[in-house]
Amino acid sequence: MPPAHACNACKRRKVSHPSTRRRQSVRSIPIDSGQDDHTLDGTTDYTFQSSVSPQSLPPPGAESARRDSSHGLDFYPDPAHVHSTLQATAGALLSPEPIADAVRKCVDFFVQYQFPNTPVVHEPTLRAAALLITAENVPPFASFISSASDFHQQVSYFRKFTLATALCASVMSVLPDRPPSQRVLLAASFLSASRAMLRRYEEHDLEHPDSTSLVIRMWHSAAMQNSTGKVGTSYHYHAEAAYLAQRMRLYNEMSVQEHPKLEVPSLRASFWLLYLADKTSAVLQSRPPILNEQFFKREFTLLENGHDDNFLLDPSRKVNENSLESRLLVGFHLKRRIWAAAANLLDDGEPAVERIRRVGTILLHLVDNAENDTIERVARSQFDNLLDLLAQLDSKASDELAGGL
């Protein structure tokens, strides 16, 4: 029968619950980049104060419910800290140019030069979101978060800030009027801020995606590719956007129309961009397809332009008058169709050339093993014609056959 009380050895162990300790000493792994991350500093103790007491412990089940909530444990940077850090780092890199001017230039650059190729965002919404970066003519960013009535309202601010910083990261990585070294540092600053803010609401964003969910990831992909050349990381962001587009069933016109009217043109253009990029990658055999139309061919009903889609460009700006956006969309879809035709040609062309190559192999065999001169002469003539045709197509099959002569 077990003893009714602890033995003396157990009493001497002095094992206590964390809630009964007010101070606790721990060893810390040095995080300075100049130190060895695999060695411990054996001389320094780091002490922290524990604010947990038995009275403050949550009731049973409360902790698991908290973990299951959309907020989760707060391991990510505070939104106000992300905002202030961006202002400090970008401001130092831009000095003496005000950060507000630089952000405004990014938006203007996108609207003037990049929107015709990527008409994926509502201009007034983007310009309003850009104000959250600079805190110009608006209350400080922290006051927005603290005054939000619930998490969903906070998410709207998070999304706007993440969208604007993603745009700046993408544009800064290609701006021609800045030195390359400054471009890289500025793009990295805005990209880091955008990624940090996205992590604050990423779980909610994946569960309830909208047009910004796609656009932000596409701009993250572009910024990463242009500023670092990290193809794998860049593709990961693109793939996330493509998976979201697939989940949202954006290939189906009825699914797109279920979203708010302001979202529809952005979702429509975003899908066409993602679909074309995905198709091209698959044809070039650089990446496996994600938006494979074989899986949704019967439901592939998305229109190029909706009959009553809202305009994305700001109609109050004089430069956007005279149906400018309509003409830009004509050019956008014309370019998209050209690239799609080229992708289809590559997809269908090389297999056809491969079949011609097999015919050429048969003719070459006849040339080498002909039973009489007539068969050899006809086979060689046909083989020469076939080789000339393949050479005009600039196919690798022509080189293989020519090497067999």
PDB file of N, CA and C in Angstrom, residues 184-228:
ATOM      1  N   VAL A 184      17.103  48.186 -52.575  1.00  0.00           N
ATOM      2  CA  VAL A 184      17.049  46.907 -51.866  1.00  0.00           C
ATOM      3  C   VAL A 184      16.684  47.111 -50.401  1.00  0.00           C
ATOM      4  N   LEU A 185      17.315  48.093 -49.753  1.00  0.00           N
ATOM      5  CA  LEU A 185      17.058  48.328 -48.333  1.00  0.00           C
ATOM      6  C   LEU A 185      15.638  48.835 -48.092  1.00  0.00           C
ATOM      7  N   LEU A 186      15.175  49.739 -48.947  1.00  0.00           N
ATOM      8  CA  LEU A 186      13.814  50.252 -48.790  1.00  0.00           C
ATOM      9  C   LEU A 186      12.784  49.154 -49.037  1.00  0.00           C
ATOM     10  N   ALA A 187      13.003  48.374 -50.095  1.00  0.00           N
ATOM     11  CA  ALA A 187      12.075  47.275 -50.377  1.00  0.00           C
ATOM     12  C   ALA A 187      12.046  46.287 -49.219  1.00  0.00           C
ATOM     13  N   ALA A 188      13.213  46.007 -48.642  1.00  0.00           N
ATOM     14  CA  ALA A 188      13.270  45.073 -47.513  1.00  0.00           C
ATOM     15  C   ALA A 188      12.531  45.626 -46.297  1.00  0.00           C
ATOM     16  N   SER A 189      12.643  46.927 -46.052  1.00  0.00           N
ATOM     17  CA  SER A 189      11.962  47.535 -44.904  1.00  0.00           C
ATOM     18  C   SER A 189      10.448  47.432 -45.048  1.00  0.00           C
ATOM     19  N   PHE A 190       9.939  47.822 -46.210  1.00  0.00           N
ATOM     20  CA  PHE A 190       8.490  47.767 -46.417  1.00  0.00           C
ATOM     21  C   PHE A 190       7.994  46.320 -46.466  1.00  0.00           C
ATOM     22  N   LEU A 191       8.781  45.440 -47.067  1.00  0.00           N
ATOM     23  CA  LEU A 191       8.371  44.034 -47.135  1.00  0.00           C
ATOM     24  C   LEU A 191       8.327  43.409 -45.742  1.00  0.00           C
ATOM     25  N   SER A 192       9.317  43.704 -44.916  1.00  0.00           N
ATOM     26  CA  SER A 192       9.331  43.160 -43.552  1.00  0.00           C
ATOM     27  C   SER A 192       8.128  43.654 -42.752  1.00  0.00           C
ATOM     28  N   ALA A 193       7.810  44.939 -42.891  1.00  0.00           N
ATOM     29  CA  ALA A 193       6.648  45.481 -42.181  1.00  0.00           C
ATOM     30  C   ALA A 193       5.357  44.839 -42.675  1.00  0.00           C
ATOM     31  N   SER A 194       5.249  44.646 -43.974  1.00  0.00           N
ATOM     32  CA  SER A 194       4.039  44.052 -44.539  1.00  0.00           C
ATOM     33  C   SER A 194       3.877  42.605 -44.089  1.00  0.00           C
ATOM     34  N   ARG A 195       4.962  41.861 -44.101  1.00  0.00           N
ATOM     35  CA  ARG A 195       4.899  40.457 -43.674  1.00  0.00           C
ATOM     36  C   ARG A 195       4.578  40.351 -42.181  1.00  0.00           C
ATOM     37  N   ALA A 196       5.177  41.237 -41.378  1.00  0.00           N
ATOM     38  CA  ALA A 196       4.922  41.207 -39.935  1.00  0.00           C
ATOM     39  C   ALA A 196       3.461  41.509 -39.633  1.00  0.00           C
ATOM     40  N   MET A 197       2.897  42.491 -40.334  1.00  0.00           N
ATOM     41  CA  MET A 197       1.495  42.831 -40.087  1.00  0.00           C
ATOM     42  C   MET A 197       0.568  41.724 -40.587  1.00  0.00           C
ATOM     43  N   LEU A 198       0.927  41.082 -41.695  1.00  0.00           N
ATOM     44  CA  LEU A 198       0.108  39.979 -42.201  1.00  0.00           C
ATOM     45  C   LEU A 198       0.027  38.844 -41.182  1.00  0.00           C
ATOM     46  N   ARG A 199       1.118  38.589 -40.486  1.00  0.00           N
ATOM     47  CA  ARG A 199       1.114  37.522 -39.485  1.00  0.00           C
ATOM     48  C   ARG A 199       0.150  37.813 -38.336  1.00  0.00           C
ATOM     49  N   ARG A 200      -0.141  39.090 -38.111  1.00  0.00           N
ATOM     50  CA  ARG A 200      -1.071  39.433 -37.037  1.00  0.00           C
ATOM     51  C   ARG A 200      -2.480  38.896 -37.306  1.00  0.00           C
ATOM     52  N   TYR A 201      -2.852  38.752 -38.580  1.00  0.00           N
ATOM     53  CA  TYR A 201      -4.222  38.320 -38.884  1.00  0.00           C
ATOM     54  C   TYR A 201      -4.235  37.217 -39.933  1.00  0.00           C
ATOM     55  N   GLU A 202      -3.116  36.521 -40.097  1.00  0.00           N
ATOM     56  CA  GLU A 202      -2.994  35.545 -41.178  1.00  0.00           C
ATOM     57  C   GLU A 202      -4.026  34.427 -41.072  1.00  0.00           C
ATOM     58  N   GLU A 203      -4.263  33.946 -39.861  1.00  0.00           N
ATOM     59  CA  GLU A 203      -5.239  32.870 -39.686  1.00  0.00           C
ATOM     60  C   GLU A 203      -6.626  33.321 -40.144  1.00  0.00           C
ATOM     61  N   HIS A 204      -7.011  34.525 -39.756  1.00  0.00           N
ATOM     62  CA  HIS A 204      -8.300  35.069 -40.195  1.00  0.00           C
ATOM     63  C   HIS A 204      -8.297  35.272 -41.708  1.00  0.00           C
ATOM     64  N   ASP A 205      -7.185  35.712 -42.251  1.00  0.00           N
ATOM     65  CA  ASP A 205      -7.090  35.980 -43.683  1.00  0.00           C
ATOM     66  C   ASP A 205      -7.244  34.703 -44.496  1.00  0.00           C
ATOM     67  N   LEU A 206      -6.682  33.610 -44.004  1.00  0.00           N
ATOM     68  CA  LEU A 206      -6.802  32.341 -44.715  1.00  0.00           C
ATOM     69  C   LEU A 206      -8.215  31.778 -44.623  1.00  0.00           C
ATOM     70  N   GLU A 207      -8.878  32.022 -43.511  1.00  0.00           N
ATOM     71  CA  GLU A 207     -10.245  31.535 -43.344  1.00  0.00           C
ATOM     72  C   GLU A 207     -11.252  32.393 -44.101  1.00  0.00           C
ATOM     73  N   HIS A 208     -10.978  33.683 -44.211  1.00  0.00           N
ATOM     74  CA  HIS A 208     -11.919  34.616 -44.845  1.00  0.00           C
ATOM     75  C   HIS A 208     -11.163  35.492 -45.856  1.00  0.00           C
ATOM     76  N   PRO A 209     -10.684  34.905 -46.957  1.00  0.00           N
ATOM     77  CA  PRO A 209      -9.891  35.679 -47.919  1.00  0.00           C
ATOM     78  C   PRO A 209     -10.741  36.657 -48.712  1.00  0.00           C
ATOM     79  N   ASP A 210     -10.111  37.740 -49.147  1.00  0.00           N
ATOM     80  CA  ASP A 210     -10.745  38.687 -50.056  1.00  0.00           C
ATOM     81  C   ASP A 210      -9.708  39.084 -51.103  1.00  0.00           C
ATOM     82  N   SER A 211      -9.978  40.133 -51.856  1.00  0.00           N
ATOM     83  CA  SER A 211      -9.062  40.512 -52.936  1.00  0.00           C
ATOM     84  C   SER A 211      -7.686  40.887 -52.407  1.00  0.00           C
ATOM     85  N   THR A 212      -7.622  41.524 -51.228  1.00  0.00           N
ATOM     86  CA  THR A 212      -6.315  41.905 -50.685  1.00  0.00           C
ATOM     87  C   THR A 212      -5.482  40.678 -50.349  1.00  0.00           C
ATOM     88  N   SER A 213      -6.124  39.573 -50.009  1.00  0.00           N
ATOM     89  CA  SER A 213      -5.386  38.348 -49.697  1.00  0.00           C
ATOM     90  C   SER A 213      -4.554  37.899 -50.891  1.00  0.00           C
ATOM     91  N   LEU A 214      -5.105  38.049 -52.085  1.00  0.00           N
ATOM     92  CA  LEU A 214      -4.390  37.671 -53.303  1.00  0.00           C
ATOM     93  C   LEU A 214      -3.353  38.718 -53.684  1.00  0.00           C
ATOM     94  N   VAL A 215      -3.766  39.980 -53.687  1.00  0.00           N
ATOM     95  CA  VAL A 215      -2.890  41.054 -54.158  1.00  0.00           C
ATOM     96  C   VAL A 215      -1.666  41.187 -53.258  1.00  0.00           C
ATOM     97  N   ILE A 216      -1.867  41.123 -51.953  1.00  0.00           N
ATOM     98  CA  ILE A 216      -0.741  41.245 -51.019  1.00  0.00           C
ATOM     99  C   ILE A 216       0.298  40.171 -51.298  1.00  0.00           C
ATOM    100  N   ARG A 217      -0.131  38.944 -51.488  1.00  0.00           N
ATOM    101  CA  ARG A 217       0.817  37.852 -51.728  1.00  0.00           C
ATOM    102  C   ARG A 217       1.488  37.981 -53.086  1.00  0.00           C
ATOM    103  N   MET A 218       0.781  38.478 -54.087  1.00  0.00           N
ATOM    104  CA  MET A 218       1.415  38.698 -55.391  1.00  0.00           C
ATOM    105  C   MET A 218       2.482  39.778 -55.300  1.00  0.00           C
ATOM    106  N   TRP A 219       2.200  40.838 -54.548  1.00  0.00           N
ATOM    107  CA  TRP A 219       3.194  41.904 -54.387  1.00  0.00           C
ATOM    108  C   TRP A 219       4.354  41.455 -53.510  1.00  0.00           C
ATOM    109  N   HIS A 220       4.097  40.632 -52.512  1.00  0.00           N
ATOM    110  CA  HIS A 220       5.192  40.047 -51.735  1.00  0.00           C
ATOM    111  C   HIS A 220       6.092  39.217 -52.652  1.00  0.00           C
ATOM    112  N   SER A 221       5.482  38.452 -53.530  1.00  0.00           N
ATOM    113  CA  SER A 221       6.244  37.627 -54.467  1.00  0.00           C
ATOM    114  C   SER A 221       7.122  38.486 -55.370  1.00  0.00           C
ATOM    115  N   ALA A 222       6.547  39.560 -55.913  1.00  0.00           N
ATOM    116  CA  ALA A 222       7.307  40.444 -56.804  1.00  0.00           C
ATOM    117  C   ALA A 222       8.442  41.132 -56.063  1.00  0.00           C
ATOM    118  N   ALA A 223       8.172  41.625 -54.858  1.00  0.00           N
ATOM    119  CA  ALA A 223       9.207  42.315 -54.085  1.00  0.00           C
ATOM    120  C   ALA A 223      10.342  41.371 -53.728  1.00  0.00           C
ATOM    121  N   MET A 224      10.007  40.156 -53.330  1.00  0.00           N
ATOM    122  CA  MET A 224      11.035  39.180 -52.970  1.00  0.00           C
ATOM    123  C   MET A 224      11.881  38.809 -54.183  1.00  0.00           C
ATOM    124  N   GLN A 225      11.242  38.609 -55.318  1.00  0.00           N
ATOM    125  CA  GLN A 225      11.974  38.251 -56.536  1.00  0.00           C
ATOM    126  C   GLN A 225      12.891  39.383 -56.985  1.00  0.00           C
ATOM    127  N   ASN A 226      12.380  40.602 -56.990  1.00  0.00           N
ATOM    128  CA  ASN A 226      13.154  41.733 -57.507  1.00  0.00           C
ATOM    129  C   ASN A 226      14.284  42.152 -56.579  1.00  0.00           C
ATOM    130  N   SER A 227      14.060  42.085 -55.274  1.00  0.00           N
ATOM    131  CA  SER A 227      15.046  42.626 -54.335  1.00  0.00           C
ATOM    132  C   SER A 227      16.040  41.594 -53.833  1.00  0.00           C
ATOM    133  N   THR A 228      15.662  40.321 -53.827  1.00  0.00           N
ATOM    134  CA  THR A 228      16.566  39.298 -53.295  1.00  0.00           C
ATOM    135  C   THR A 228      16.919  38.215 -54.305  1.00  0.00           C
TER     136      THR A 228
END
